[in-house]
PDB file of C-alpha atoms in Angstrom:
ATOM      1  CA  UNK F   1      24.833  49.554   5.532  1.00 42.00           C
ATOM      2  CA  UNK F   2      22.658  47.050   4.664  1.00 41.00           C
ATOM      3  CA  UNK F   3      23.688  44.127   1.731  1.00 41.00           C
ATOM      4  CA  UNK F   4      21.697  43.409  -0.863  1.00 40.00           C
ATOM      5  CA  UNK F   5      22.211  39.963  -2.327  1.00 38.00           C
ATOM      6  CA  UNK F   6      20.679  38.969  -6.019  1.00 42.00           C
ATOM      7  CA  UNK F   7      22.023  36.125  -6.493  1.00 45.00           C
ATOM      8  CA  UNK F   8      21.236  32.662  -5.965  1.00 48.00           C
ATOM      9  CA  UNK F   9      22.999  29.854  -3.421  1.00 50.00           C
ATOM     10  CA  UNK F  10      22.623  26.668  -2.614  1.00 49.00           C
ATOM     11  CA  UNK F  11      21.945  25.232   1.167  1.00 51.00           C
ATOM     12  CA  UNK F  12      25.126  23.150   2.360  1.00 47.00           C
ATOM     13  CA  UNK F  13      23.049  21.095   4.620  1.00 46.00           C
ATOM     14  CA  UNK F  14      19.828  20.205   1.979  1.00 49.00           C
ATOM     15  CA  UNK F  15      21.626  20.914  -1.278  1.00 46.00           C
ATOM     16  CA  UNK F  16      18.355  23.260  -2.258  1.00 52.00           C
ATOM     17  CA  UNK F  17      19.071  26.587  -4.500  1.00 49.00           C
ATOM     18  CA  UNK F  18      17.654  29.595  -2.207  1.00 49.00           C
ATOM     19  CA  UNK F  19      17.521  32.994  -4.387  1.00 47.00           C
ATOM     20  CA  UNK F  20      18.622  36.006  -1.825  1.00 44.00           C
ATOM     21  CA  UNK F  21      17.056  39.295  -2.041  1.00 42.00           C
ATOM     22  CA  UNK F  22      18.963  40.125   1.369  1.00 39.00           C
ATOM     23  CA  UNK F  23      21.024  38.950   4.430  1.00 41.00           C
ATOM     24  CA  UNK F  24      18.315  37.204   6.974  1.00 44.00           C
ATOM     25  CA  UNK F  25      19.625  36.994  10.357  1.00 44.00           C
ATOM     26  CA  UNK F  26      18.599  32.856   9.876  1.00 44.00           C
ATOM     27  CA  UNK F  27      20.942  32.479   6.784  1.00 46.00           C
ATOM     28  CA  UNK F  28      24.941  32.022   7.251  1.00 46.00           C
ATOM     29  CA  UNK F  29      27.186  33.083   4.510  1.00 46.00           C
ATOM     30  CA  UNK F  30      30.197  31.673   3.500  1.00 46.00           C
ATOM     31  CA  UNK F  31      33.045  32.493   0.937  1.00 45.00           C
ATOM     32  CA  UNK F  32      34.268  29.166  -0.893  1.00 41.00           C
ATOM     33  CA  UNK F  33      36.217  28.049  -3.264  1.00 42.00           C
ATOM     34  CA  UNK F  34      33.473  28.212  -6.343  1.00 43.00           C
ATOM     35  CA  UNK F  35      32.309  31.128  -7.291  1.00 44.00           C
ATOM     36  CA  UNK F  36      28.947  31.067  -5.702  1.00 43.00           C
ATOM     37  CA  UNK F  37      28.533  31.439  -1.993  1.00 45.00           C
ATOM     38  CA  UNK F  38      27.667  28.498   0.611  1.00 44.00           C
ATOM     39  CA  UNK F  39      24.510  29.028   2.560  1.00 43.00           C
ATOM     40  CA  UNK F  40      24.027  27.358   5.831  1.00 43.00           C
ATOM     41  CA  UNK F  41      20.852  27.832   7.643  1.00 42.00           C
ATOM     42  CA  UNK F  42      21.274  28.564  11.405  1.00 41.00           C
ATOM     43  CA  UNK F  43      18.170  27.156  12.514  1.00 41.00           C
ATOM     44  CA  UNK F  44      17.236  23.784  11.910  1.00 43.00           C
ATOM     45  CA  UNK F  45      16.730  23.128   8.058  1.00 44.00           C
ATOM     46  CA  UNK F  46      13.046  23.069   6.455  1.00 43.00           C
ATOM     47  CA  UNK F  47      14.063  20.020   4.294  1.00 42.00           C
ATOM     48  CA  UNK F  48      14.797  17.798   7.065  1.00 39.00           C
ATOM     49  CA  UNK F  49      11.354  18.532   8.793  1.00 37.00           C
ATOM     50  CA  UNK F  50       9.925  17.316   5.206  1.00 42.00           C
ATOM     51  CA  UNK F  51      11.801  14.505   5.249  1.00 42.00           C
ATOM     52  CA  UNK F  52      10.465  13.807   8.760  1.00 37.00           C
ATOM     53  CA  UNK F  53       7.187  14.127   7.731  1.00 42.00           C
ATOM     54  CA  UNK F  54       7.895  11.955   4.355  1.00 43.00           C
ATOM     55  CA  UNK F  55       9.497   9.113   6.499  1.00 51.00           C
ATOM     56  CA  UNK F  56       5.833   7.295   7.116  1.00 61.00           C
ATOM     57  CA  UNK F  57       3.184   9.602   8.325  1.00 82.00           C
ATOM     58  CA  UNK F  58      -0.041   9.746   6.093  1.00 88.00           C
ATOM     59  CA  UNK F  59      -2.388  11.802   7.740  1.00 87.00           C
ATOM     60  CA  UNK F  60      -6.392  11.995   7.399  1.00 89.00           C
ATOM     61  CA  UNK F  61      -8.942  14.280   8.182  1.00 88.00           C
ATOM     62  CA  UNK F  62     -12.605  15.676   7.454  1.00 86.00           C
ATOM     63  CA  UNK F  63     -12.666  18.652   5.937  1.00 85.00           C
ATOM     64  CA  UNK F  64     -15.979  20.369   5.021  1.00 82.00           C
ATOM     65  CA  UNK F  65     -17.712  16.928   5.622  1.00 79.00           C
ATOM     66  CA  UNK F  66     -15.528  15.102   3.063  1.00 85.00           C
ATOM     67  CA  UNK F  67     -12.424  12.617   3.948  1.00 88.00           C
ATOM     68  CA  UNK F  68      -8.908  14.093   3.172  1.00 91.00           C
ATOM     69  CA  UNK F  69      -6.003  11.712   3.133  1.00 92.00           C
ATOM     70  CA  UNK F  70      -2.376  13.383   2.592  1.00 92.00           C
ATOM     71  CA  UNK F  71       0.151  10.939   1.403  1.00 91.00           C
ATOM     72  CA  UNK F  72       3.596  11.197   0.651  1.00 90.00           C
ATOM     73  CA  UNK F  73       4.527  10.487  -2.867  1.00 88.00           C
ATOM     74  CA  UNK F  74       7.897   8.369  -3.671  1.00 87.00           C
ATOM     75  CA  UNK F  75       9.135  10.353  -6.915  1.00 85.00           C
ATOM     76  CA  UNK F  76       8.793  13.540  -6.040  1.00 78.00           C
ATOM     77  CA  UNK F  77       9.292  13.723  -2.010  1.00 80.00           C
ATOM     78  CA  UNK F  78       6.429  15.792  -1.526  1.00 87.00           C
ATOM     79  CA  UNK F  79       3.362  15.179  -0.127  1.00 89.00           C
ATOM     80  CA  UNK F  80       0.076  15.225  -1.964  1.00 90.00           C
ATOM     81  CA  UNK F  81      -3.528  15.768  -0.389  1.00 92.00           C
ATOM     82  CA  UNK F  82      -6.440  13.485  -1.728  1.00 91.00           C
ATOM     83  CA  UNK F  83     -10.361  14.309  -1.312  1.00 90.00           C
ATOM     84  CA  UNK F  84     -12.470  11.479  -1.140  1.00 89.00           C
ATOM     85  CA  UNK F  85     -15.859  11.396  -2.113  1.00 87.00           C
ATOM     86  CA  UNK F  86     -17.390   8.266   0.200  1.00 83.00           C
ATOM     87  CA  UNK F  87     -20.103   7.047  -1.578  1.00 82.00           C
ATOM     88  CA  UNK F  88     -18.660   7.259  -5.535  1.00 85.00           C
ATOM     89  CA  UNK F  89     -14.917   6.453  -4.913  1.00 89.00           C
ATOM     90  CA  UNK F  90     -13.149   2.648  -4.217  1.00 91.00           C
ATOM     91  CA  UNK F  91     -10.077   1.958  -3.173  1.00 93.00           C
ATOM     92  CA  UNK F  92      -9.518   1.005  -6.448  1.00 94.00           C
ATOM     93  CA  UNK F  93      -9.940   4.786  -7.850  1.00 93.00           C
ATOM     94  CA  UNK F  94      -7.653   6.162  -4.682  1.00 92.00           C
ATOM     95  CA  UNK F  95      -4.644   3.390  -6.441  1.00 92.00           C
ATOM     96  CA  UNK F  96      -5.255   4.934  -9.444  1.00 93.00           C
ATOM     97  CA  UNK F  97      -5.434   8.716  -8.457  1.00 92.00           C
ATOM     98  CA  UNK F  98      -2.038   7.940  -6.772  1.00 91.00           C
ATOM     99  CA  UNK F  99      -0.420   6.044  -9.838  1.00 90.00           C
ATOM    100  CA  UNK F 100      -1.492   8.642 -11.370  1.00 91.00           C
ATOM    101  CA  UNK F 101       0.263  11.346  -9.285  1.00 91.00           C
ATOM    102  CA  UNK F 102       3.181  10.014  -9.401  1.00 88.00           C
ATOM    103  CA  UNK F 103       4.504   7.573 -12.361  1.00 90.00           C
ATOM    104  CA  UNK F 104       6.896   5.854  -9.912  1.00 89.00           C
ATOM    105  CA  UNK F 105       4.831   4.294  -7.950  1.00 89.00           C
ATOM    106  CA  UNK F 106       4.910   0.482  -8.826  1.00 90.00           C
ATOM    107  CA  UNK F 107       2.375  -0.965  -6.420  1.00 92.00           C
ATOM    108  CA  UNK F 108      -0.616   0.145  -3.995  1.00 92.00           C
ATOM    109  CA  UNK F 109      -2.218  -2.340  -2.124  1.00 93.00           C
ATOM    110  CA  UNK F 110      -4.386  -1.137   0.954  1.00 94.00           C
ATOM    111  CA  UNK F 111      -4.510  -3.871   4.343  1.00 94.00           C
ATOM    112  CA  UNK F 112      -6.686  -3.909   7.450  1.00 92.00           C
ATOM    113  CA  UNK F 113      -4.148  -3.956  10.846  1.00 92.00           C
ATOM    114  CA  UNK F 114      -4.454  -7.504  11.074  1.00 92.00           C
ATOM    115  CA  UNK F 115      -2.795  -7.967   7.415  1.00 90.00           C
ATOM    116  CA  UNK F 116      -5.630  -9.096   4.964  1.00 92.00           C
ATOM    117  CA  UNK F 117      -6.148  -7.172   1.768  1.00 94.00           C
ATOM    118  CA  UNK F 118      -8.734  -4.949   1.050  1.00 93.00           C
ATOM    119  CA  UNK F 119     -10.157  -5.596  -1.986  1.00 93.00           C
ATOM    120  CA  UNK F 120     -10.110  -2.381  -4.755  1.00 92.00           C
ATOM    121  CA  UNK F 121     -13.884  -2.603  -5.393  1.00 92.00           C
ATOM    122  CA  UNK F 122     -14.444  -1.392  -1.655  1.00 91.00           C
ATOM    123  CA  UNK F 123     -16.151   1.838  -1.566  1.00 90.00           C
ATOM    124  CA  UNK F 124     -13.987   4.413   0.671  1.00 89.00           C
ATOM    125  CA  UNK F 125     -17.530   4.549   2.799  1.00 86.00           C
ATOM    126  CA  UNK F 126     -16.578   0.873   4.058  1.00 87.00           C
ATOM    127  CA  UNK F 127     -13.011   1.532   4.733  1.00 89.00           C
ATOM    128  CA  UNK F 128     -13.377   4.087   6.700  1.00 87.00           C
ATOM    129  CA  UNK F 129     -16.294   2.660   8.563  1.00 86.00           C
ATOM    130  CA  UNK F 130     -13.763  -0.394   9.021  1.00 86.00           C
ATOM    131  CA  UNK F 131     -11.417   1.852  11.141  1.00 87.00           C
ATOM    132  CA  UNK F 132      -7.376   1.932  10.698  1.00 90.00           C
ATOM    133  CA  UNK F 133      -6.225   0.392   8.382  1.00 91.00           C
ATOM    134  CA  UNK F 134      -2.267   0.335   6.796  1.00 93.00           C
ATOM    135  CA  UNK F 135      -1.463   1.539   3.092  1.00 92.00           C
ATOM    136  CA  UNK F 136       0.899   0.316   0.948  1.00 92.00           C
ATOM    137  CA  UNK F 137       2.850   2.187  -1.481  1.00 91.00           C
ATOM    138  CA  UNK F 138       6.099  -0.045  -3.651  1.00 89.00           C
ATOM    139  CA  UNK F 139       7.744  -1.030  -0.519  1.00 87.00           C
ATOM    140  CA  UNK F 140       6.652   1.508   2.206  1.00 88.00           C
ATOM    141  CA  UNK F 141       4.030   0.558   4.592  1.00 90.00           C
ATOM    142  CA  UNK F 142       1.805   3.578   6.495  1.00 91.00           C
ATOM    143  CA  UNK F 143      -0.495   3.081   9.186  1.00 91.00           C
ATOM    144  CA  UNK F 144      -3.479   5.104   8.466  1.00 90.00           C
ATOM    145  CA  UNK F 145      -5.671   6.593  11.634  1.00 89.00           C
ATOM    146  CA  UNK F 146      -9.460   7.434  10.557  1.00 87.00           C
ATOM    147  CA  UNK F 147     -10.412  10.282  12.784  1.00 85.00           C
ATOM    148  CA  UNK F 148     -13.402   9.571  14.599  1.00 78.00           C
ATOM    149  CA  UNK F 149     -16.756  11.850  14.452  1.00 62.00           C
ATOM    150  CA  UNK F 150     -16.470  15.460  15.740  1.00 54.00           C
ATOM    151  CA  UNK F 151     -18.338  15.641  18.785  1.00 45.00           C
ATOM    152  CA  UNK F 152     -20.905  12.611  18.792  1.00 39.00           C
ATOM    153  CA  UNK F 153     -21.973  14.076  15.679  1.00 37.00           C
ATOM    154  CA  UNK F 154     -22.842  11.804  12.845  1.00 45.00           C
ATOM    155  CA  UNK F 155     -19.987  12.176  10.317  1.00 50.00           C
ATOM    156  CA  UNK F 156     -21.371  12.899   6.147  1.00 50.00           C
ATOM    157  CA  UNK F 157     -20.790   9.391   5.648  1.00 51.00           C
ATOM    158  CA  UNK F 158     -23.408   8.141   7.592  1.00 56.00           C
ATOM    159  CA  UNK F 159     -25.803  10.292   6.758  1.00 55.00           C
ATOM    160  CA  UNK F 160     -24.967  10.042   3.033  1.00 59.00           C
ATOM    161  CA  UNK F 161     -25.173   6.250   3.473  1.00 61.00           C
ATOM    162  CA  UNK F 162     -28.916   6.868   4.965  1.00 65.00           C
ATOM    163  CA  UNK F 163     -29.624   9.030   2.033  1.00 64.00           C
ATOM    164  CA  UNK F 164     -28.393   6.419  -0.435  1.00 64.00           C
ATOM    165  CA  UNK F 165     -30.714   4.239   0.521  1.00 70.00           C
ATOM    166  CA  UNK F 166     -33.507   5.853   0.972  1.00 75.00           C
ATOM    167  CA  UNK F 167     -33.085   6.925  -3.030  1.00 73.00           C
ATOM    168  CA  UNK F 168     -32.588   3.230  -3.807  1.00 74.00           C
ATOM    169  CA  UNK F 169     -35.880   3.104  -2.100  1.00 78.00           C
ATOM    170  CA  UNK F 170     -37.613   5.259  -3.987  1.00 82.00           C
ATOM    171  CA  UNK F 171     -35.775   4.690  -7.181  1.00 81.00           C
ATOM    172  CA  UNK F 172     -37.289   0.871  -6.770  1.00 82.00           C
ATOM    173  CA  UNK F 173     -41.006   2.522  -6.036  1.00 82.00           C
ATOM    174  CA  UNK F 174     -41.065   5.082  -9.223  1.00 83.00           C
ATOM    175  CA  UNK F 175     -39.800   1.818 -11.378  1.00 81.00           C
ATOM    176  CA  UNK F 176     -42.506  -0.393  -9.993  1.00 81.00           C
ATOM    177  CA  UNK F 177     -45.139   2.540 -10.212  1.00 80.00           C
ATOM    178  CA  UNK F 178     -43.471   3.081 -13.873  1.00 77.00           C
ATOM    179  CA  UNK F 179     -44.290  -0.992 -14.809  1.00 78.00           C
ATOM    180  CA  UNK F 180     -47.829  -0.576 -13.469  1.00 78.00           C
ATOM    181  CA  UNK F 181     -49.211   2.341 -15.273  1.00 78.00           C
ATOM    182  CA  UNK F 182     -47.225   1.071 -18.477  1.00 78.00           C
ATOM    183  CA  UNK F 183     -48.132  -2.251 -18.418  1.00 76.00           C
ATOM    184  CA  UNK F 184     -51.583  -1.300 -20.475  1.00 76.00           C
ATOM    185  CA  UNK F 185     -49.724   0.243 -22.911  1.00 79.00           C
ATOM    186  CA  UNK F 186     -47.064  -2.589 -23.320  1.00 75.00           C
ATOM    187  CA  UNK F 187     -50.121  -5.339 -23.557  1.00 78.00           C
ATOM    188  CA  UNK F 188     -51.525  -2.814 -26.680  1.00 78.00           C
ATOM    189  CA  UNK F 189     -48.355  -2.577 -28.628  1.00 80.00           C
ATOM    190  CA  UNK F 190     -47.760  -6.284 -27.995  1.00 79.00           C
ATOM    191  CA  UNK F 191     -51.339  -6.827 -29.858  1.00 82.00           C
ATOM    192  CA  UNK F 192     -50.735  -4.877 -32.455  1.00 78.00           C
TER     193      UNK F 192
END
């Protein structure tokens, strides 16, 4: 005969409420002395492995050609996943999506591995082109690895840095080309 459980207990190793719909053969219960059951997990509790991964990893990765940089938030003990756009975003923006995020967060400073600043109007482009780097968030420090290019492959951010300049280029051509065919006009008005 199988048990059916509807009611709701909390893990004795991560304090966490789990609601039962049935006995799992990974779940231990217990009778105690409240009136709700003690749960013990049997294998290795999920919240620890979060905690593991909150302790100081902040991962980052390409993901359909744009940068994606999951950090783990202070408040909330979760971690949160950031897309980047190269060209538009600064450090400065990434501070303020994660102040943002999370309304505990005091201080975000990002430093190169030797230990100088970066400076907030650095666009993402440059710090990733700079390599490694180390980000810090109140008084936790991670070390941030930038993957390198898939396969000798240039990555989006060098070819949208190519791009960019090649509109500058022609932005600058279209203005001058702009001045010389109005410049007839201009002289005209100015006569009037």
């Amino acid at each position: 005969m199988r048990l059916q459980l509807l009611c709701a207990a909390r893990c004795a190793t991560c304090n966490r409420i789990l609601y039962l719909r049935s006995f799992s053969t990974h779940l231990l219960l217990r009778g105690s002395t409240q009136r709700s059951p003690i749960l013990l997990h049997t294998r290795p509790c999920l919240a620890k492995t979060q905690e593991s991964a909150i302790a100081g990893i902040v991962t980052m990765r390409y993901e359909r050609g744009l940068p994606v940089i999951s950090i783990p938030l202070p408040s909330r003990r979760e971690i949160c996943q950031f897309s980047l756009k190269p060209i538009s975003d600064t450090v400065f923006n990434l501070c303020n999506y994660l102040a943002a995020e999370d309304k505990g967060i005091d201080f975000v400073a990002f430093y190169t591995i030797e230990g100088t600043r970066i400076a907030g109007s650095t666009s993402i482009e440059h710090l990733l082109q700079l390599g490694d780097f180390r980000l810090r968030i109140n008084d936790i420090t991670y070390e941030v690895n930038v993957p390198p290019t898939q396969n000798g492959i240039t990555s989006l951010v060098e070819l949208s840095s190519e791009r960019f300049r090649s509109l500058d280029d022609m932005k600058a051509t279209v203005a001058s080309l702009h001045t010389i065919f109005n410049i007839d006009e201009f002289k005209l008005d100015r006569e009037r």
